Amino acid sequence: MPLSNDLIVTGGHVIGMDPAVPDGPADVVVRDGVIVSVGPAAEASPEAEVVDASGCVVMPGLVDTHRHTWQSSLRHIGLDWSLMDYLGAAFLQFGPNFRPEDVYAGTLLGALGALEAGITTLVDWSHIQNTPEHGDAAVAALRDSGIRGVFAYGWPQIDPLTWVGDHSDAELPADVRRIRDVLGDDTARVTMALAARGPEMSAPSAARRDLLLARELGLRATMHVGSSEKAGSVGWLHDEGLLDETITLVHASATGDDELKAAADAGATASVSPFIEMTMPGLGTPATGRLLRAGLVTGLSTDTEVATSGDMFTQMRAVLAHHRFTQDPAPLTAAGLLRMVTADGAAVAGLSAVTGSLTPGKRADLIVVEAGTPAMAPMLDPYAAVVLAGHPGLVRTVVCDGVVVKRDGVLTGPVGRAMEAAAASLAHLREAVPGVLGA
C-alpha cells in the first residue's frame, strides 16, 4: 500500500541546486513538509495535492539575505535619494513615528511581496525595536505571512543617534532576551538572529557587547560594514576574536581584500544588495567579485524597498550587469547566480540544513516558474533563462515549509489584511511626517 503523500509537484524540469539531485524532468514528493524524493513519484494517495508543473522549472525557493521589511509600506519613495537622504528619512523622520501596527503592516506587506516573487526565506533586518510591542508585531507578521523568516533583532529608532554613531555605547534593550525566548525553537519556520550595529555604527565597546550577546544567546549576527569612511572594521573584528562563522557582512563595499580573506578564513559569510548599491549615492558599489575571489559564501539581498525592487531576479541581473561592466575576473555563471539566491543564500541565513536546495530531507521550500511562454521559450539553458528572463509574474506556484502559499499565480495568504493595514499605516505616517509622502 503506497504511503500518503502531502504534495507532489509533477512534470517539471528540476533545478535542484544539489549535485546529488540531477537536473532534468522529475517529480518532487513532499510529505509532512519535508522533501522525500526527487524523481519518478510513487502513486499518489487520494489525499495528496498535485501541482502540475508541465512546461515549468521547479527549483528551490529564493533567499533574500537582508531586507528592512518594516519599511515596505514606504515602497519606492526614495528612487532619487542618496544614502544620507535615506538615513535622514528612515532614522530621523519615519522610524521614531512607527507604531507597532506600522511595523506589522510593513513587515506583512513586504513578506507577502517576497513570497509573490518566489522568495521563501527572508532575513528580516528589523532595526525598529522601539518597544517590546514593535518586536512582537514584526514576529507576528512573519508568522502570519507564511514565509520562512529569520527575525534579525536590531535597535530602537527612538532618539536614533543614541543607538548609532561613532560614540554610541548604548546597550541594546533587554527585550532582546524575551524575544529570544519567544523564538527559542531554532527549527521553527520563524527563527532569530541579531542585527548588530557593528564597529561602523557604534563605539567599539558596543560592537563587542552586541556580538558577545549574540554568542551568549546562540544567535547569528548580521551587520553593515564596508563604509569607505570606516576602513579596517572587519580587521578590527578579526583582531578582537569576534569574526567567525556566525557573522554575515552586509555590503562590504569598501572592505579591504585582506580583510575579506580573513573573513573567509574565519567562515564568515556576506550579503550583497547590488541594485541599491549601484543606484543610491554614498552606499558604495557591489563587492561581489572581490567577495568571490576571497572565498566568502555570498548571498544577495534587497536591502530596502524604499529605493529598490523587492525581487531576486532583479538582484541577479544587477550583479551580472555590474560584474560584466567592470570586467571583474572572478568567474560568474548563471548557475553561480542562482546559487547565490538559493543554496548560498541559505548558508548566509544559517539555514543550509533546512532549505536552499531540493535535497531530500530538507523542508519543502520550492517554486514553480512558468517556462512555456514567449518570454522564456525555448529555454535552451534553464539556468540562464531563469536569470535573464525570470520575473515575479512567471512564478506560478510557491511552496514554503510544505504549504502552498501561491497557487496558479495567486497568493493564498492574508493579502486583504496586508493591504488594509498598509493603507492605514500610510495615512498615519502622512500625518506624522508631513511633506515627505505627498498627497
CSV table of C-alpha atoms in Angstrom, one decimal:
chain,number,residue,atom,x,y,z
A,1,MET,CA,0.0,0.0,0.0
A,2,PRO,CA,1.6,3.4,-1.0
A,3,LEU,CA,2.5,5.9,1.6
A,4,SER,CA,0.3,9.0,1.8
A,5,ASN,CA,1.9,12.0,0.1
A,6,ASP,CA,1.0,15.5,1.1
A,7,LEU,CA,2.1,17.1,-2.1
A,8,ILE,CA,3.5,16.0,-5.5
A,9,VAL,CA,4.9,18.5,-8.0
A,10,THR,CA,4.8,16.7,-11.3
A,11,GLY,CA,6.1,17.1,-14.8
A,12,GLY,CA,8.5,19.9,-14.3
A,13,HIS,CA,12.2,20.5,-15.2
A,14,VAL,CA,14.0,20.3,-11.9
A,15,ILE,CA,16.9,22.6,-11.0
A,16,GLY,CA,17.9,21.0,-7.7
A,17,MET,CA,20.9,23.1,-6.6
A,18,ASP,CA,22.5,19.9,-5.2
A,19,PRO,CA,24.9,17.7,-7.1
A,20,ALA,CA,23.2,14.7,-5.7
A,21,VAL,CA,19.9,15.8,-7.3
A,22,PRO,CA,20.3,15.6,-11.1
A,23,ASP,CA,18.7,18.4,-13.1
A,24,GLY,CA,16.0,17.4,-15.6
A,25,PRO,CA,12.5,16.1,-15.7
A,26,ALA,CA,11.4,14.8,-12.3
A,27,ASP,CA,8.6,14.8,-9.7
A,28,VAL,CA,9.1,16.3,-6.3
A,29,VAL,CA,7.4,14.4,-3.5
A,30,VAL,CA,6.7,16.2,-0.2
A,31,ARG,CA,5.4,14.6,3.0
A,32,ASP,CA,4.8,16.4,6.3
A,33,GLY,CA,6.5,19.5,4.9
A,34,VAL,CA,9.7,17.6,4.0
A,35,ILE,CA,11.1,16.7,0.6
A,36,VAL,CA,11.1,12.9,0.5
A,37,SER,CA,12.1,12.2,-3.1
A,38,VAL,CA,13.0,13.9,-6.4
A,39,GLY,CA,12.5,11.6,-9.4
A,40,PRO,CA,9.7,9.3,-10.6
A,41,ALA,CA,6.9,9.6,-8.0
A,42,ALA,CA,5.2,6.7,-6.4
A,43,GLU,CA,1.4,6.5,-6.9
A,44,ALA,CA,-0.2,9.4,-5.1
A,45,SER,CA,-2.8,8.8,-2.4
A,46,PRO,CA,-6.2,10.4,-2.9
A,47,GLU,CA,-5.4,12.9,-0.2
A,48,ALA,CA,-2.3,14.2,-2.0
A,49,GLU,CA,-2.3,17.7,-3.6
A,50,VAL,CA,-0.9,17.5,-7.1
A,51,VAL,CA,0.8,20.5,-8.7
A,52,ASP,CA,1.1,20.1,-12.4
A,53,ALA,CA,4.4,21.8,-13.4
A,54,SER,CA,4.4,20.7,-17.0
A,55,GLY,CA,6.3,23.3,-19.1
A,56,CYS,CA,7.8,24.8,-15.9
A,57,VAL,CA,11.0,25.0,-14.0
A,58,VAL,CA,10.9,23.6,-10.4
A,59,MET,CA,13.6,24.9,-8.2
A,60,PRO,CA,14.3,25.9,-4.6
A,61,GLY,CA,12.6,28.9,-3.2
A,62,LEU,CA,14.7,32.0,-3.4
A,63,VAL,CA,16.5,33.5,-0.3
A,64,ASP,CA,16.8,37.3,0.5
A,65,THR,CA,19.6,37.6,3.0
A,66,HIS,CA,19.0,41.2,4.2
A,67,ARG,CA,15.8,43.3,4.0
A,68,HIS,CA,14.5,46.1,6.2
A,69,THR,CA,11.0,44.7,5.8
A,70,TRP,CA,9.3,47.1,8.2
A,71,GLN,CA,9.8,49.8,5.5
A,72,SER,CA,7.8,48.1,2.8
A,73,SER,CA,4.8,50.3,3.3
A,74,LEU,CA,7.1,53.1,2.2
A,75,ARG,CA,8.0,51.4,-1.1
A,76,HIS,CA,9.6,53.4,-3.9
A,77,ILE,CA,9.6,56.9,-2.4
A,78,GLY,CA,13.4,57.0,-2.4
A,79,LEU,CA,14.4,56.4,-6.0
A,80,ASP,CA,16.3,59.7,-6.1
A,81,TRP,CA,17.7,59.6,-2.6
A,82,SER,CA,21.3,59.5,-1.6
A,83,LEU,CA,22.4,57.4,1.4
A,84,MET,CA,22.2,60.4,3.6
A,85,ASP,CA,18.7,61.2,2.4
A,86,TYR,CA,17.6,57.7,3.2
A,87,LEU,CA,19.2,57.7,6.7
A,88,GLY,CA,17.6,61.1,7.5
A,89,ALA,CA,14.2,59.9,6.4
A,90,ALA,CA,14.3,56.4,7.8
A,91,PHE,CA,16.1,57.1,11.1
A,92,LEU,CA,15.2,60.6,12.0
A,93,GLN,CA,11.7,61.1,10.5
A,94,PHE,CA,9.8,57.8,9.9
A,95,GLY,CA,11.5,55.5,12.5
A,96,PRO,CA,10.5,57.5,15.6
A,97,ASN,CA,6.9,57.7,14.4
A,98,PHE,CA,6.4,54.0,13.6
A,99,ARG,CA,3.9,52.4,15.9
A,100,PRO,CA,3.7,48.6,16.4
A,101,GLU,CA,0.8,48.4,13.9
A,102,ASP,CA,3.0,50.2,11.3
A,103,VAL,CA,5.8,47.6,11.8
A,104,TYR,CA,3.2,44.8,11.4
A,105,ALA,CA,1.8,46.4,8.3
A,106,GLY,CA,5.1,46.9,6.6
A,107,THR,CA,6.5,43.5,7.5
A,108,LEU,CA,3.4,41.6,6.4
A,109,LEU,CA,3.2,43.5,3.1
A,110,GLY,CA,6.9,43.0,2.5
A,111,ALA,CA,6.9,39.3,3.4
A,112,LEU,CA,3.9,38.7,1.1
A,113,GLY,CA,5.5,40.6,-1.7
A,114,ALA,CA,8.6,38.4,-1.2
A,115,LEU,CA,6.5,35.3,-1.4
A,116,GLU,CA,4.8,36.5,-4.5
A,117,ALA,CA,8.2,36.9,-6.1
A,118,GLY,CA,9.3,33.4,-5.2
A,119,ILE,CA,11.3,34.3,-2.1
A,120,THR,CA,10.6,31.7,0.5
A,121,THR,CA,13.3,32.7,3.0
A,122,LEU,CA,13.8,36.2,4.3
A,123,VAL,CA,16.3,37.7,6.7
A,124,ASP,CA,14.2,40.4,8.2
A,125,TRP,CA,16.6,43.1,9.3
A,126,SER,CA,14.3,44.7,11.9
A,127,HIS,CA,16.1,47.8,13.3
A,128,ILE,CA,12.8,49.3,14.6
A,129,GLN,CA,12.7,47.9,18.2
A,130,ASN,CA,11.2,51.0,19.7
A,131,THR,CA,9.2,49.0,22.3
A,132,PRO,CA,8.6,45.3,23.0
A,133,GLU,CA,5.3,45.6,21.1
A,134,HIS,CA,7.3,46.6,18.0
A,135,GLY,CA,9.3,43.4,18.1
A,136,ASP,CA,6.2,41.3,18.7
A,137,ALA,CA,4.5,42.9,15.7
A,138,ALA,CA,7.3,42.0,13.4
A,139,VAL,CA,7.4,38.4,14.6
A,140,ALA,CA,3.6,38.1,14.2
A,141,ALA,CA,3.7,39.5,10.7
A,142,LEU,CA,6.4,37.0,9.6
A,143,ARG,CA,4.4,34.1,11.1
A,144,ASP,CA,1.1,35.3,9.6
A,145,SER,CA,2.7,35.7,6.1
A,146,GLY,CA,3.7,32.1,5.7
A,147,ILE,CA,7.3,32.9,4.8
A,148,ARG,CA,10.4,31.3,6.4
A,149,GLY,CA,11.7,34.3,8.3
A,150,VAL,CA,14.8,35.0,10.2
A,151,PHE,CA,13.9,37.8,12.5
A,152,ALA,CA,17.1,39.9,13.0
A,153,TYR,CA,16.6,41.9,16.1
A,154,GLY,CA,18.1,45.4,15.7
A,155,TRP,CA,17.8,48.6,17.8
A,156,PRO,CA,15.2,51.3,18.5
A,157,GLN,CA,14.6,54.3,16.3
A,158,ILE,CA,13.5,56.4,19.2
A,159,ASP,CA,16.3,59.1,19.6
A,160,PRO,CA,18.2,57.1,16.9
A,161,LEU,CA,21.5,59.0,17.5
A,162,THR,CA,21.6,57.4,20.9
A,163,TRP,CA,21.9,54.0,19.3
A,164,VAL,CA,24.1,54.5,16.3
A,165,GLY,CA,27.2,56.7,15.7
A,166,ASP,CA,30.9,56.7,16.5
A,167,HIS,CA,30.4,57.3,20.2
A,168,SER,CA,27.2,55.3,20.8
A,169,ASP,CA,27.7,53.0,23.7
A,170,ALA,CA,24.0,52.3,24.4
A,171,GLU,CA,23.2,48.8,25.4
A,172,LEU,CA,20.6,47.0,23.4
A,173,PRO,CA,17.1,46.8,25.0
A,174,ALA,CA,16.8,43.9,27.5
A,175,ASP,CA,13.8,42.8,25.5
A,176,VAL,CA,16.1,41.0,23.1
A,177,ARG,CA,16.3,38.2,25.7
A,178,ARG,CA,12.5,37.9,25.9
A,179,ILE,CA,12.3,37.7,22.1
A,180,ARG,CA,14.9,35.0,22.1
A,181,ASP,CA,12.7,33.0,24.5
A,182,VAL,CA,9.7,33.6,22.1
A,183,LEU,CA,11.8,32.4,19.2
A,184,GLY,CA,13.6,29.7,21.1
A,185,ASP,CA,12.9,26.9,18.6
A,186,ASP,CA,15.7,27.1,16.0
A,187,THR,CA,13.8,24.5,13.9
A,188,ALA,CA,10.7,26.6,13.5
A,189,ARG,CA,9.7,28.4,10.4
A,190,VAL,CA,10.4,31.8,12.0
A,191,THR,CA,13.7,31.9,13.9
A,192,MET,CA,16.0,34.7,15.3
A,193,ALA,CA,19.3,36.4,14.6
A,194,LEU,CA,20.9,39.7,15.8
A,195,ALA,CA,21.1,42.7,13.6
A,196,ALA,CA,24.2,44.1,15.2
A,197,ARG,CA,25.4,47.6,14.9
A,198,GLY,CA,29.0,46.5,14.5
A,199,PRO,CA,32.1,48.7,14.6
A,200,GLU,CA,30.9,51.1,11.9
A,201,MET,CA,27.7,52.1,13.5
A,202,SER,CA,28.6,52.2,17.2
A,203,ALA,CA,31.5,52.6,19.6
A,204,PRO,CA,33.8,49.6,19.8
A,205,SER,CA,32.6,48.7,23.2
A,206,ALA,CA,29.0,48.5,22.0
A,207,ALA,CA,30.0,46.5,18.9
A,208,ARG,CA,31.9,44.0,21.1
A,209,ARG,CA,29.0,43.8,23.6
A,210,ASP,CA,26.4,43.1,20.8
A,211,LEU,CA,28.4,40.3,19.3
A,212,LEU,CA,29.1,38.7,22.7
A,213,LEU,CA,25.4,38.9,23.4
A,214,ALA,CA,24.7,37.1,20.1
A,215,ARG,CA,27.1,34.3,21.1
A,216,GLU,CA,25.5,34.1,24.6
A,217,LEU,CA,22.1,33.7,23.1
A,218,GLY,CA,23.1,31.3,20.4
A,219,LEU,CA,22.3,33.7,17.5
A,220,ARG,CA,23.9,34.5,14.2
A,221,ALA,CA,24.8,38.2,13.8
A,222,THR,CA,24.5,40.3,10.6
A,223,MET,CA,26.0,43.8,10.3
A,224,HIS,CA,26.6,46.6,7.9
A,225,VAL,CA,30.2,47.0,7.0
A,226,GLY,CA,32.3,48.5,4.3
A,227,SER,CA,31.8,52.2,4.5
A,228,SER,CA,34.7,54.0,2.8
A,229,GLU,CA,34.9,56.2,5.9
A,230,LYS,CA,35.4,53.3,8.3
A,231,ALA,CA,38.2,51.3,6.8
A,232,GLY,CA,39.5,48.5,8.9
A,233,SER,CA,36.4,47.5,10.7
A,234,VAL,CA,36.5,43.8,9.6
A,235,GLY,CA,40.1,43.7,10.6
A,236,TRP,CA,39.1,45.0,14.0
A,237,LEU,CA,36.6,42.2,14.3
A,238,HIS,CA,39.3,39.7,13.5
A,239,ASP,CA,41.8,41.2,15.9
A,240,GLU,CA,39.2,41.1,18.7
A,241,GLY,CA,38.3,37.5,18.1
A,242,LEU,CA,34.8,38.4,17.0
A,243,LEU,CA,35.0,37.2,13.4
A,244,ASP,CA,33.6,33.7,12.9
A,245,GLU,CA,31.2,31.5,11.0
A,246,THR,CA,28.2,33.1,12.7
A,247,ILE,CA,28.9,36.6,11.2
A,248,THR,CA,27.4,38.0,8.0
A,249,LEU,CA,29.0,41.1,6.5
A,250,VAL,CA,26.4,43.2,4.7
A,251,HIS,CA,27.6,45.3,1.7
A,252,ALA,CA,31.4,45.2,2.4
A,253,SER,CA,31.7,47.7,-0.5
A,254,ALA,CA,34.9,49.3,0.7
A,255,THR,CA,36.2,46.4,2.9
A,256,GLY,CA,39.9,45.6,2.1
A,257,ASP,CA,40.8,42.4,0.2
A,258,ASP,CA,42.9,41.3,3.1
A,259,GLU,CA,40.0,41.7,5.5
A,260,LEU,CA,37.7,39.8,3.1
A,261,LYS,CA,40.3,36.9,3.0
A,262,ALA,CA,40.4,36.9,6.9
A,263,ALA,CA,36.6,36.8,7.0
A,264,ALA,CA,36.6,33.9,4.6
A,265,ASP,CA,39.2,32.0,6.6
A,266,ALA,CA,37.0,32.6,9.7
A,267,GLY,CA,34.0,31.1,8.0
A,268,ALA,CA,32.0,34.4,7.8
A,269,THR,CA,29.5,35.0,5.0
A,270,ALA,CA,28.4,38.1,3.0
A,271,SER,CA,25.3,39.7,1.7
A,272,VAL,CA,25.4,42.0,-1.4
A,273,SER,CA,22.5,44.3,-2.3
A,274,PRO,CA,23.5,45.0,-5.9
A,275,PHE,CA,20.7,47.2,-7.2
A,276,ILE,CA,20.6,49.7,-4.4
A,277,GLU,CA,24.4,49.7,-4.1
A,278,MET,CA,24.6,50.9,-7.7
A,279,THR,CA,21.8,53.4,-7.6
A,280,MET,CA,21.9,55.0,-4.2
A,281,PRO,CA,24.8,57.5,-4.0
A,282,GLY,CA,27.0,57.0,-0.9
A,283,LEU,CA,26.2,53.3,-0.4
A,284,GLY,CA,29.1,52.0,-2.4
A,285,THR,CA,29.4,49.5,-5.3
A,286,PRO,CA,28.8,45.8,-5.2
A,287,ALA,CA,31.8,43.9,-3.9
A,288,THR,CA,30.6,40.6,-5.4
A,289,GLY,CA,33.7,39.8,-7.4
A,290,ARG,CA,36.1,40.6,-4.6
A,291,LEU,CA,34.0,38.5,-2.2
A,292,LEU,CA,34.0,35.5,-4.5
A,293,ARG,CA,37.8,35.8,-5.1
A,294,ALA,CA,38.3,35.9,-1.3
A,295,GLY,CA,36.2,32.7,-1.0
A,296,LEU,CA,33.3,34.1,1.0
A,297,VAL,CA,30.0,32.4,0.6
A,298,THR,CA,27.8,35.3,-0.7
A,299,GLY,CA,24.1,35.8,-0.9
A,300,LEU,CA,22.0,38.5,-2.5
A,301,SER,CA,19.5,40.9,-0.9
A,302,THR,CA,17.1,43.6,-1.5
A,303,ASP,CA,18.1,45.9,1.4
A,304,THR,CA,15.0,48.3,1.4
A,305,GLU,CA,12.1,48.6,-1.0
A,306,VAL,CA,12.1,52.3,-0.3
A,307,ALA,CA,14.6,52.5,-3.2
A,308,THR,CA,14.8,49.2,-5.0
A,309,SER,CA,12.9,46.3,-6.4
A,310,GLY,CA,11.8,43.5,-4.0
A,311,ASP,CA,12.6,40.5,-6.2
A,312,MET,CA,15.7,38.5,-6.5
A,313,PHE,CA,15.5,38.2,-10.3
A,314,THR,CA,16.3,41.9,-10.4
A,315,GLN,CA,19.2,41.5,-7.9
A,316,MET,CA,20.7,38.6,-10.0
A,317,ARG,CA,20.7,40.7,-13.2
A,318,ALA,CA,22.1,43.7,-11.3
A,319,VAL,CA,25.0,41.6,-10.1
A,320,LEU,CA,25.6,40.3,-13.6
A,321,ALA,CA,25.5,43.7,-15.2
A,322,HIS,CA,27.9,45.2,-12.7
A,323,HIS,CA,30.3,42.2,-12.9
A,324,ARG,CA,30.4,42.2,-16.7
A,325,PHE,CA,30.6,46.0,-17.0
A,326,THR,CA,33.6,46.2,-14.6
A,327,GLN,CA,35.2,43.2,-16.3
A,328,ASP,CA,35.7,41.5,-13.0
A,329,PRO,CA,37.9,38.5,-13.4
A,330,ALA,CA,36.0,36.3,-10.9
A,331,PRO,CA,34.0,33.6,-12.7
A,332,LEU,CA,30.3,34.2,-12.5
A,333,THR,CA,27.9,32.0,-14.3
A,334,ALA,CA,24.1,31.7,-14.5
A,335,ALA,CA,24.3,28.6,-12.2
A,336,GLY,CA,26.5,30.7,-9.8
A,337,LEU,CA,24.0,33.5,-9.7
A,338,LEU,CA,21.2,31.0,-8.9
A,339,ARG,CA,23.3,29.5,-6.2
A,340,MET,CA,23.6,32.9,-4.6
A,341,VAL,CA,19.9,33.2,-4.2
A,342,THR,CA,19.3,29.6,-3.2
A,343,ALA,CA,21.9,27.3,-1.6
A,344,ASP,CA,24.5,30.0,-0.8
A,345,GLY,CA,21.7,32.4,0.4
A,346,ALA,CA,20.5,29.7,2.8
A,347,ALA,CA,24.1,29.3,4.1
A,348,VAL,CA,24.2,33.1,4.7
A,349,ALA,CA,20.9,32.8,6.6
A,350,GLY,CA,22.3,29.9,8.7
A,351,LEU,CA,19.7,27.5,7.2
A,352,SER,CA,21.8,25.3,4.9
A,353,ALA,CA,20.4,22.2,6.6
A,354,VAL,CA,16.8,23.4,6.2
A,355,THR,CA,16.4,25.0,2.8
A,356,GLY,CA,18.2,26.2,-0.3
A,357,SER,CA,18.1,23.1,-2.4
A,358,LEU,CA,15.7,20.3,-3.4
A,359,THR,CA,17.6,17.8,-1.3
A,360,PRO,CA,15.5,15.0,0.2
A,361,GLY,CA,15.3,15.6,3.9
A,362,LYS,CA,15.2,19.4,3.7
A,363,ARG,CA,12.0,21.3,4.3
A,364,ALA,CA,9.9,21.8,1.1
A,365,ASP,CA,10.6,25.4,0.1
A,366,LEU,CA,10.2,25.4,-3.7
A,367,ILE,CA,8.9,27.5,-6.6
A,368,VAL,CA,7.4,26.6,-10.0
A,369,VAL,CA,8.4,29.1,-12.7
A,370,GLU,CA,6.5,29.2,-16.0
A,371,ALA,CA,8.8,28.4,-18.9
A,372,GLY,CA,6.5,27.7,-21.7
A,373,THR,CA,5.8,31.4,-22.5
A,374,PRO,CA,7.1,33.7,-25.3
A,375,ALA,CA,9.2,35.4,-22.7
A,376,MET,CA,11.1,32.2,-21.6
A,377,ALA,CA,11.0,29.8,-24.6
A,378,PRO,CA,12.8,27.8,-25.8
A,379,MET,CA,14.8,27.5,-22.6
A,380,LEU,CA,17.9,26.2,-24.2
A,381,ASP,CA,19.7,26.8,-20.9
A,382,PRO,CA,17.3,26.6,-17.9
A,383,TYR,CA,19.7,28.5,-15.6
A,384,ALA,CA,20.3,31.4,-18.0
A,385,ALA,CA,16.6,31.5,-18.8
A,386,VAL,CA,15.6,32.0,-15.2
A,387,VAL,CA,18.4,34.6,-14.6
A,388,LEU,CA,17.8,36.6,-17.7
A,389,ALA,CA,14.0,36.3,-18.2
A,390,GLY,CA,12.6,35.4,-14.8
A,391,HIS,CA,10.3,37.8,-13.0
A,392,PRO,CA,7.6,37.5,-10.3
A,393,GLY,CA,4.8,37.2,-12.8
A,394,LEU,CA,6.3,33.9,-14.1
A,395,VAL,CA,6.3,32.4,-10.6
A,396,ARG,CA,3.2,30.3,-10.8
A,397,THR,CA,3.4,28.3,-7.6
A,398,VAL,CA,5.3,28.9,-4.3
A,399,VAL,CA,5.6,26.2,-1.6
A,400,CYS,CA,7.0,27.2,1.8
A,401,ASP,CA,7.5,24.7,4.6
A,402,GLY,CA,5.4,22.3,2.6
A,403,VAL,CA,2.4,24.7,2.3
A,404,VAL,CA,1.3,26.1,-1.0
A,405,VAL,CA,1.4,29.9,-0.4
A,406,LYS,CA,1.0,30.9,-4.1
A,407,ARG,CA,-1.2,28.8,-6.3
A,408,ASP,CA,-1.8,29.4,-10.0
A,409,GLY,CA,-0.2,32.9,-9.7
A,410,VAL,CA,-2.3,34.0,-6.7
A,411,LEU,CA,-1.2,34.3,-3.1
A,412,THR,CA,-3.2,32.3,-0.6
A,413,GLY,CA,-2.2,34.4,2.4
A,414,PRO,CA,-3.8,37.4,4.1
A,415,VAL,CA,-3.4,39.8,1.2
A,416,GLY,CA,-6.5,41.8,2.0
A,417,ARG,CA,-5.4,42.3,5.6
A,418,ALA,CA,-2.0,43.4,4.5
A,419,MET,CA,-3.3,46.0,2.0
A,420,GLU,CA,-5.7,47.4,4.5
A,421,ALA,CA,-3.0,47.6,7.2
A,422,ALA,CA,-0.6,49.2,4.9
A,423,ALA,CA,-3.2,51.8,3.8
A,424,ALA,CA,-3.9,52.7,7.5
A,425,SER,CA,-0.2,52.9,8.3
A,426,LEU,CA,0.4,55.2,5.3
A,427,ALA,CA,-2.4,57.5,6.5
A,428,HIS,CA,-0.8,57.7,9.9
A,429,LEU,CA,2.7,58.3,8.5
A,430,ARG,CA,1.5,61.1,6.2
A,431,GLU,CA,0.1,62.9,9.2
A,432,ALA,CA,3.1,62.2,11.5
A,433,VAL,CA,5.7,63.1,8.9
A,434,PRO,CA,4.2,65.8,6.7
A,435,GLY,CA,5.6,66.7,3.4
A,436,VAL,CA,7.6,63.5,2.6
A,437,LEU,CA,5.0,61.1,1.3
A,438,GLY,CA,2.9,63.6,-0.8
A,439,ALA,CA,-0.9,63.6,-1.1
